[in-house]
Short mmCIF file of C-alpha atoms in Angstrom, two decimals:
data_model
loop_
_atom_site.label_atom_id
_atom_site.label_comp_id
_atom_site.label_asym_id
_atom_site.label_seq_id
_atom_site.Cartn_x
_atom_site.Cartn_y
_atom_site.Cartn_z
CA MET Z 414 -33.76 -29.50 -0.12
CA PRO Z 415 -33.17 -31.15 3.25
CA ASP Z 416 -29.98 -28.50 3.92
CA ALA Z 417 -32.26 -25.69 3.08
CA ARG Z 418 -34.99 -26.87 5.44
CA ASP Z 419 -32.27 -27.44 8.23
CA TYR Z 420 -30.93 -24.06 7.65
CA ILE Z 421 -34.26 -22.57 7.93
CA PHE Z 422 -35.31 -24.81 10.84
CA VAL Z 423 -32.19 -23.09 12.90
CA ALA Z 424 -32.76 -19.82 11.71
CA GLY Z 425 -36.51 -19.95 12.80
CA VAL Z 426 -35.42 -21.28 16.14
CA THR Z 427 -32.65 -18.66 16.70
CA VAL Z 428 -35.29 -15.86 15.64
CA ALA Z 429 -37.70 -17.51 17.65
CA VAL Z 430 -35.73 -17.38 21.06
CA ALA Z 431 -34.66 -13.79 20.29
CA LEU Z 432 -38.29 -12.62 19.81
CA ALA Z 433 -39.12 -14.59 23.22
CA VAL Z 434 -36.38 -12.54 25.01
CA LEU Z 435 -37.30 -9.48 23.66
CA GLY Z 436 -41.07 -9.92 23.94
CA GLY Z 437 -40.65 -10.82 27.64
CA ALA Z 438 -38.61 -7.59 28.13
CA LEU Z 439 -41.40 -5.63 26.50
CA PHE Z 440 -43.86 -7.34 28.73
CA VAL Z 441 -42.28 -6.30 31.58
CA LEU Z 442 -41.96 -2.82 30.76
CA TRP Z 443 -45.39 -2.35 29.50
CA ARG Z 444 -46.69 -3.89 32.89
CA ASN Z 445 -44.63 -1.35 34.89
CA LYS Z 446 -45.95 1.61 32.53
CA CYS Z 447 -42.45 2.22 31.17
CA GLN Z 448 -43.74 3.92 28.27
CA ILE Z 449 -40.79 5.27 26.54
CA GLU Z 450 -38.69 2.00 27.12
CA PHE Z 451 -41.86 0.37 25.48
CA ILE Z 452 -41.64 2.66 22.37
CA ILE Z 453 -38.13 1.95 22.11
CA GLY Z 454 -38.31 -1.85 22.23
CA TRP Z 455 -40.60 -1.86 19.40
CA GLY Z 456 -38.13 0.40 17.56
CA ALA Z 457 -35.71 -2.22 18.08
CA ALA Z 458 -37.80 -4.70 16.89
CA LEU Z 459 -38.42 -3.17 13.68
CA ILE Z 460 -34.93 -2.40 12.99
CA VAL Z 461 -34.26 -6.23 13.45
CA ALA Z 462 -37.29 -6.81 11.04
CA ALA Z 463 -35.76 -4.64 8.28
CA GLU Z 464 -32.33 -6.00 8.54
CA LEU Z 465 -33.90 -9.36 8.01
CA CYS Z 466 -35.80 -7.91 5.15
CA TYR Z 467 -32.52 -6.38 3.72
CA TRP Z 468 -30.56 -9.60 4.07
CA LEU Z 469 -32.90 -11.59 2.39
CA LEU Z 470 -34.42 -9.52 -0.22
CA CYS Z 471 -32.60 -6.40 -0.98
CA TYR Z 472 -28.94 -6.27 -0.34
CA LYS Z 473 -28.23 -6.90 -4.07
CA ALA Z 474 -30.07 -3.73 -5.27
CA TRP Z 475 -27.71 -1.35 -3.14
CA PRO Z 476 -24.11 -0.79 -3.88
CA PRO Z 477 -22.08 -2.65 -1.61
CA ALA Z 478 -20.58 0.08 0.22
CA MET Z 479 -23.82 1.82 0.72
CA GLY Z 480 -25.62 -1.55 1.69
CA HIS Z 481 -22.90 -2.61 4.17
CA ALA Z 482 -22.85 0.80 5.87
CA VAL Z 483 -26.75 0.85 6.04
CA ALA Z 484 -26.77 -2.67 7.06
CA LEU Z 485 -24.04 -2.28 9.98
CA ALA Z 486 -25.67 0.73 11.45
CA GLY Z 487 -28.80 -1.19 11.66
CA TRP Z 488 -27.29 -4.24 13.51
CA VAL Z 489 -25.39 -1.47 15.52
CA CYS Z 490 -28.84 0.53 16.67
CA ALA Z 491 -30.72 -2.99 17.06
CA GLY Z 492 -27.94 -4.61 19.41
CA ALA Z 493 -27.44 -1.40 21.38
CA LEU Z 494 -31.12 -0.81 21.78
CA GLY Z 495 -31.98 -4.54 22.54
CA VAL Z 496 -29.42 -4.85 25.12
CA TRP Z 497 -30.56 -1.65 26.93
CA LEU Z 498 -33.91 -2.72 26.75
CA ILE Z 499 -33.25 -6.27 28.33
CA VAL Z 500 -30.88 -4.41 31.07
CA ARG Z 501 -33.92 -2.07 31.58
CA ALA Z 502 -36.32 -4.91 32.30
CA LEU Z 503 -34.14 -6.72 34.42
CA GLY Z 504 -33.91 -3.58 36.55
CA GLU Z 505 -37.89 -3.66 36.88
CA VAL Z 506 -37.97 -7.13 37.83
CA PHE Z 507 -35.57 -6.79 40.59
CA SER Z 508 -36.38 -3.57 41.87
CA VAL Z 509 -37.84 -3.06 45.27
CA ARG Z 510 -41.10 -1.39 45.44
CA GLY Z 511 -42.23 0.92 48.15
CA HIS Z 512 -39.39 3.23 48.47
CA GLN Z 513 -39.17 7.05 48.46
CA PRO Z 514 -39.71 8.78 45.35
CA VAL Z 515 -35.89 10.18 45.49
CA GLN Z 516 -34.68 6.70 46.22
CA THR Z 517 -36.79 5.22 43.22
CA ALA Z 518 -35.49 8.02 41.20
CA ARG Z 519 -31.90 7.27 42.03
CA ARG Z 520 -32.71 3.46 41.09
CA GLN Z 521 -34.13 4.55 37.89
CA LEU Z 522 -31.12 6.74 37.09
CA LEU Z 523 -28.66 3.91 37.88
CA SER Z 524 -30.76 1.28 36.03
CA ASN Z 525 -30.61 3.66 33.04
CA GLY Z 526 -26.80 4.33 33.02
CA ILE Z 527 -26.25 0.47 33.34
CA ALA Z 528 -28.34 -0.01 30.47
CA ALA Z 529 -26.96 2.60 28.45
CA VAL Z 530 -23.46 1.61 28.92
CA ALA Z 531 -24.33 -2.15 28.14
CA GLY Z 532 -25.85 -1.15 24.96
CA VAL Z 533 -22.92 1.35 23.96
CA VAL Z 534 -20.43 -1.52 24.23
CA VAL Z 535 -22.79 -3.93 22.49
CA GLY Z 536 -23.32 -1.48 19.77
CA ARG Z 537 -19.53 -0.59 19.69
CA THR Z 538 -18.67 -4.20 19.38
CA ILE Z 539 -20.57 -4.76 16.38
CA ALA Z 540 -19.24 -1.66 14.78
CA ALA Z 541 -15.80 -2.36 15.44
CA TYR Z 542 -15.79 -5.66 13.64
CA ASP Z 543 -13.48 -5.75 10.49
CA PRO Z 544 -13.34 -9.01 8.44
CA ALA Z 545 -9.90 -7.87 7.65
CA ASP Z 546 -8.75 -8.62 11.38
CA VAL Z 547 -7.47 -12.28 10.07
CA ILE Z 548 -5.62 -14.93 12.03
CA ILE Z 549 -2.80 -16.87 10.44
CA GLU Z 550 -2.50 -19.96 12.27
CA GLN Z 551 0.60 -21.98 11.79
CA HIS Z 552 0.41 -25.95 12.61
CA GLU Z 553 2.37 -29.02 11.98
CA CYS Z 554 0.84 -32.44 11.58
CA VAL Z 555 2.90 -35.59 11.98
CA LEU Z 556 1.90 -38.40 9.64
CA PRO Z 557 4.02 -41.35 9.99
CA GLN Z 558 2.88 -42.91 6.40
CA LEU Z 559 3.96 -39.77 4.55
CA PRO Z 560 6.10 -40.39 1.82
CA HIS Z 561 9.71 -38.69 1.71
CA SER Z 562 8.44 -36.49 -1.28
CA ALA Z 563 5.74 -34.89 0.87
CA ASP Z 564 7.76 -34.07 3.76
CA GLY Z 565 7.42 -30.56 4.49
CA MET Z 566 4.71 -29.86 2.33
CA ARG Z 567 2.65 -26.67 3.08
CA ILE Z 568 -0.95 -26.93 2.78
CA ALA Z 569 -3.36 -23.36 3.09
CA LEU Z 570 -6.48 -23.93 4.38
CA ILE Z 571 -9.42 -21.53 4.23
CA GLY Z 572 -13.38 -21.91 4.21
CA ASP Z 573 -16.84 -20.28 4.69
CA LEU Z 574 -16.36 -17.18 2.78
CA HIS Z 575 -20.27 -16.52 2.45
CA ALA Z 576 -19.61 -14.00 -0.27
CA GLY Z 577 -22.41 -11.07 0.22
CA PRO Z 578 -22.82 -7.90 1.81
CA PHE Z 579 -20.55 -8.33 5.05
CA LEU Z 580 -17.37 -9.91 3.31
CA GLU Z 581 -16.76 -7.90 0.15
CA PRO Z 582 -14.32 -8.58 -2.67
CA LYS Z 583 -11.67 -6.58 -1.23
CA HIS Z 584 -11.84 -8.71 1.79
CA LEU Z 585 -11.39 -11.63 -0.44
CA ALA Z 586 -8.38 -10.04 -2.09
CA TYR Z 587 -6.74 -9.41 1.03
CA TYR Z 588 -7.17 -12.94 2.28
CA ILE Z 589 -5.84 -14.48 -1.03
CA GLU Z 590 -2.88 -11.94 -0.50
CA CYS Z 591 -2.30 -13.57 3.17
CA VAL Z 592 -2.33 -17.03 1.72
CA ARG Z 593 0.19 -16.20 -0.90
CA ARG Z 594 2.44 -14.77 1.69
CA GLN Z 595 2.44 -18.16 3.39
CA SER Z 596 4.11 -19.58 0.36
CA PRO Z 597 1.71 -22.74 0.37
CA ASP Z 598 2.35 -25.96 -1.92
CA LEU Z 599 -1.22 -26.61 -2.10
CA CYS Z 600 -4.37 -24.37 -1.38
CA VAL Z 601 -7.64 -26.22 -0.36
CA ILE Z 602 -11.00 -24.60 0.31
CA VAL Z 603 -13.74 -26.36 2.51
CA GLY Z 604 -17.04 -24.60 1.05
CA ASP Z 605 -19.47 -22.12 1.95
CA PHE Z 606 -18.28 -19.71 -0.95
CA ILE Z 607 -21.74 -18.31 -0.82
CA THR Z 608 -24.58 -17.57 1.59
CA ALA Z 609 -27.74 -18.17 -0.84
CA SER Z 610 -27.30 -17.20 -4.47
CA ALA Z 611 -24.56 -18.11 -7.20
CA SER Z 612 -24.62 -14.47 -8.65
CA ASP Z 613 -23.38 -13.33 -5.42
CA PHE Z 614 -19.86 -14.56 -6.27
CA ARG Z 615 -19.50 -13.01 -9.57
CA ASP Z 616 -17.38 -9.89 -8.29
CA TYR Z 617 -15.40 -12.36 -6.27
CA CYS Z 618 -13.93 -14.29 -9.35
CA ARG Z 619 -11.43 -11.61 -10.11
CA PRO Z 620 -9.51 -11.86 -6.76
CA MET Z 621 -10.13 -15.66 -6.63
CA ARG Z 622 -8.01 -16.23 -9.81
CA GLU Z 623 -5.18 -14.80 -7.60
CA LEU Z 624 -5.03 -17.70 -5.58
CA THR Z 625 -2.53 -20.01 -7.03
CA ALA Z 626 -0.13 -22.85 -5.55
CA PRO Z 627 2.45 -25.11 -7.17
CA LEU Z 628 0.27 -28.06 -6.51
CA GLY Z 629 -2.87 -26.47 -7.42
CA VAL Z 630 -6.20 -25.21 -5.46
CA TYR Z 631 -8.89 -27.48 -4.74
CA ALA Z 632 -12.17 -27.19 -3.27
CA VAL Z 633 -15.29 -28.93 -2.09
CA LEU Z 634 -18.61 -27.11 -1.85
CA GLY Z 635 -20.80 -26.43 1.32
CA ASN Z 636 -24.25 -26.60 2.38
CA HIS Z 637 -24.84 -23.01 1.25
CA ASP Z 638 -23.52 -23.61 -2.30
CA TYR Z 639 -26.29 -25.95 -2.96
CA PHE Z 640 -28.86 -23.41 -2.01
CA ASN Z 641 -31.11 -22.59 -4.86
CA GLY Z 642 -29.53 -24.63 -7.42
CA ALA Z 643 -26.42 -22.77 -7.03
CA ALA Z 644 -23.84 -25.40 -7.30
CA PRO Z 645 -23.67 -26.32 -10.95
CA ILE Z 646 -23.28 -22.37 -11.70
CA LEU Z 647 -20.88 -21.79 -8.91
CA GLY Z 648 -18.81 -24.77 -10.02
CA ARG Z 649 -18.42 -23.21 -13.68
CA MET Z 650 -17.35 -20.07 -11.80
CA LEU Z 651 -14.73 -21.63 -9.54
CA SER Z 652 -13.32 -23.66 -12.66
CA ASP Z 653 -13.15 -20.68 -14.45
CA CYS Z 654 -11.12 -19.27 -11.64
CA GLY Z 655 -8.70 -22.19 -11.65
CA VAL Z 656 -10.11 -23.76 -8.69
CA VAL Z 657 -10.64 -27.71 -9.16
CA LEU Z 658 -13.92 -29.00 -7.30
CA LEU Z 659 -13.41 -32.19 -5.66
CA GLU Z 660 -16.79 -33.47 -5.65
CA ASP Z 661 -16.63 -37.31 -4.74
CA GLN Z 662 -13.27 -37.34 -6.20
CA ALA Z 663 -9.67 -38.43 -5.40
CA ILE Z 664 -6.56 -37.14 -7.14
CA ARG Z 665 -2.69 -37.93 -6.54
CA LEU Z 666 -0.71 -35.02 -5.60
CA ASP Z 667 3.31 -35.70 -5.01
CA GLY Z 668 2.82 -38.48 -2.79
CA ILE Z 669 -0.33 -37.86 -1.12
CA GLU Z 670 -3.91 -38.53 -2.07
CA LEU Z 671 -6.41 -35.82 -1.91
CA PHE Z 672 -10.24 -36.71 -1.27
CA GLY Z 673 -13.23 -34.58 -1.66
CA ILE Z 674 -16.56 -35.44 -0.28
CA SER Z 675 -19.44 -33.45 -1.57
CA ASP Z 676 -21.59 -32.12 1.32
CA HIS Z 677 -25.11 -33.75 0.12
CA ARG Z 678 -23.19 -37.05 -0.08
CA ARG Z 679 -21.17 -37.07 3.21
CA GLN Z 680 -23.73 -39.59 4.74
CA ALA Z 681 -22.10 -42.26 2.31
CA ALA Z 682 -19.09 -42.35 4.66
CA VAL Z 683 -21.05 -42.94 7.82
CA LEU Z 684 -22.78 -45.81 5.57
CA ALA Z 685 -19.48 -47.07 4.25
CA ALA Z 686 -18.18 -47.07 7.81
CA LYS Z 687 -20.98 -49.11 9.12
CA GLY Z 688 -20.82 -51.69 6.41
CA ALA Z 689 -24.18 -50.47 5.09
CA GLU Z 690 -23.06 -49.29 1.89
CA ARG Z 691 -20.21 -49.68 -0.50
CA SER Z 692 -19.04 -47.28 -2.97
CA PRO Z 693 -15.94 -46.90 -5.14
CA LEU Z 694 -14.68 -43.63 -3.41
CA MET Z 695 -14.67 -45.23 0.05
CA ASP Z 696 -13.27 -48.05 -1.00
CA GLN Z 697 -10.15 -46.06 -2.56
CA LEU Z 698 -10.37 -44.26 0.65
CA GLY Z 699 -10.11 -47.26 2.76
CA HIS Z 700 -6.95 -48.47 0.79
CA SER Z 701 -5.20 -44.98 0.51
CA ALA Z 702 -1.71 -45.07 2.12
CA CYS Z 703 -1.80 -41.15 3.01
CA PRO Z 704 -5.22 -39.82 2.54
CA ILE Z 705 -6.08 -35.93 3.12
CA VAL Z 706 -9.90 -35.59 3.04
CA LEU Z 707 -11.79 -32.47 2.46
CA VAL Z 708 -15.34 -32.13 3.66
CA HIS Z 709 -17.38 -29.29 4.63
CA ARG Z 710 -19.09 -30.44 7.75
CA PRO Z 711 -16.81 -32.05 10.35
CA PHE Z 712 -19.71 -34.23 11.86
CA VAL Z 713 -18.50 -37.18 9.68
CA PHE Z 714 -14.96 -37.50 10.94
CA ASP Z 715 -15.76 -40.46 13.24
CA ALA Z 716 -16.99 -42.42 10.10
CA LEU Z 717 -13.93 -41.20 8.18
CA ALA Z 718 -11.47 -42.22 10.70
CA ALA Z 719 -13.18 -45.86 10.78
CA ILE Z 720 -12.80 -45.98 7.25
CA ASN Z 721 -9.16 -45.24 7.17
CA PRO Z 722 -7.40 -44.67 10.64
CA ARG Z 723 -4.66 -42.81 8.63
CA SER Z 724 -6.59 -40.20 7.31
CA LEU Z 725 -5.88 -36.44 7.94
CA VAL Z 726 -9.60 -34.51 7.42
CA LEU Z 727 -9.88 -30.73 6.92
CA ALA Z 728 -13.32 -29.27 7.60
CA GLY Z 729 -15.23 -25.85 8.19
CA HIS Z 730 -18.84 -24.94 8.56
CA THR Z 731 -18.76 -24.11 12.29
CA HIS Z 732 -17.19 -20.58 11.89
CA GLY Z 733 -15.66 -21.73 15.04
CA GLY Z 734 -18.77 -21.05 16.97
CA GLN Z 735 -18.58 -17.19 15.60
CA LEU Z 736 -19.92 -16.09 18.78
CA ALA Z 737 -17.89 -17.52 21.66
CA LEU Z 738 -16.71 -17.40 25.26
CA GLU Z 739 -13.02 -17.74 25.64
CA LEU Z 740 -12.34 -19.69 28.74
CA GLY Z 741 -8.71 -19.71 28.67
CA SER Z 742 -6.35 -22.76 27.81
CA ASN Z 743 -7.67 -22.89 24.18
CA GLN Z 744 -10.93 -23.87 26.03
CA HIS Z 745 -14.23 -21.94 24.83
CA LEU Z 746 -18.00 -21.79 25.05
CA THR Z 747 -20.26 -21.57 22.13
CA LEU Z 748 -23.87 -22.44 21.23
CA THR Z 749 -22.27 -24.50 18.21
CA GLN Z 750 -21.16 -27.13 20.74
CA LEU Z 751 -24.78 -28.13 21.40
CA PHE Z 752 -24.86 -29.34 17.55
CA SER Z 753 -21.42 -30.62 16.86
CA PRO Z 754 -18.68 -32.24 19.09
CA TYR Z 755 -16.37 -30.45 16.77
CA VAL Z 756 -16.13 -26.70 16.44
CA ARG Z 757 -12.86 -25.38 15.80
CA GLY Z 758 -8.88 -26.49 15.62
CA TRP Z 759 -7.62 -30.02 16.34
CA TYR Z 760 -9.40 -33.30 17.04
CA HIS Z 761 -7.89 -36.79 17.10
CA ARG Z 762 -9.26 -40.47 16.77
CA GLY Z 763 -6.47 -42.88 17.30
CA SER Z 764 -4.15 -42.08 14.41
CA ALA Z 765 -6.67 -40.09 12.63
CA HIS Z 766 -6.57 -36.23 12.58
CA LEU Z 767 -8.95 -33.79 12.02
CA TYR Z 768 -8.71 -29.69 11.73
CA VAL Z 769 -11.57 -27.35 11.48
CA THR Z 770 -11.08 -23.72 10.49
CA ARG Z 771 -13.01 -20.97 11.80
CA GLY Z 772 -13.32 -19.67 8.41
CA LEU Z 773 -13.49 -16.17 7.21
CA GLY Z 774 -17.38 -15.02 6.79
CA THR Z 775 -20.09 -14.74 8.87
CA ILE Z 776 -23.85 -15.66 8.84
CA GLY Z 777 -26.64 -13.65 10.54
CA VAL Z 778 -24.97 -10.93 12.48
CA PRO Z 779 -22.00 -9.46 10.82
CA LEU Z 780 -19.91 -10.12 13.74
CA ARG Z 781 -17.51 -12.64 15.49
CA ILE Z 782 -16.78 -12.47 19.09
CA GLY Z 783 -13.91 -14.91 20.60
CA SER Z 784 -13.48 -16.69 16.80
CA PRO Z 785 -11.81 -14.36 14.78
CA PRO Z 786 -11.50 -15.21 11.04
CA GLU Z 787 -8.84 -17.58 10.19
CA ILE Z 788 -6.34 -18.44 7.33
CA THR Z 789 -4.15 -21.75 8.30
CA THR Z 790 -1.26 -23.16 7.11
CA ILE Z 791 -0.65 -26.76 7.90
CA VAL Z 792 3.02 -28.36 7.24
CA LEU Z 793 3.00 -32.43 6.84
CA ARG Z 794 5.80 -33.97 8.68
CA SER Z 795 6.63 -37.59 8.39
CA HIS Z 796 7.91 -37.46 12.00
CA ALA Z 797 7.98 -35.40 14.96
CA ALA Z 798 10.93 -32.56 15.07
#
């Protein structure tokens, strides 16, 4: 499956970069005969390997509370030891040779102190992450073509749950309670309910059934929801929870038209925008007076805006970068920007609008920095206040 291969490729590159950095640090320490640091470095590498094995193979065999605690402890140790190791290696690279033993001892003490502090900070940051620290975003979107009956409609948007060891059913129950407090007219979910297996979602069905709204709960699936043939099973689970999947479908709701584009058919929008392929759904989108489009990946926004410049597109997938450096004035720096011009928040193409949610769950490291979990309420307006 192409999506799975893409995911494995990106994961492989990430692991390769991490191993290269760690390997470089180990080589420097080995060359400088820092035996203790060398042993600790291999210990950190083994912890990371154990974490990957746990994530890929074993986490369903352990009770959620125990598995979560053990895995989190492993990431804390690996992060702390890894940063300590790298700082120590940098100290060796930039140290000046030939000084007196007392000065050398002082430098080593200072280097160890800085490395230890850096390791503790990183470890504590990982340990302190709590999925319940969710941000409630409130936005208004002006759509001049919005019919009077839909003026003031409240849409609750969530996405990227990634059900698994680091987002437990109790967290989903809390998120849904937060959504309900916003009194939405309509709830939408933009995919990635799971990480790799449909069976991961069974324990989440009970809290998901509590998500309701007067106009209904609608969703599209994300790339992870297709892994290992999960989509049909997950679709049945969601239907039992009262969630309507809009997979390449549209529905009229109180004056608006809600479209859902499945992740594996997203390129149909690109082809339709270029005139290379026609489909009934894209033709319907092109003629819609007030379309709201659900799509997992935001990359197709340009195509959707070209098909219908009146579109409001809601997407996820990026996790807002998950690990981001805040630069102020709503600016941020994240590796996700290398792959997507659309990372978080609002984007505009003419009169078309895109909102990318940061989502709720995590992938890889159970940590968010500068990109907290998000629940969003968007209020539709026919004119600016």
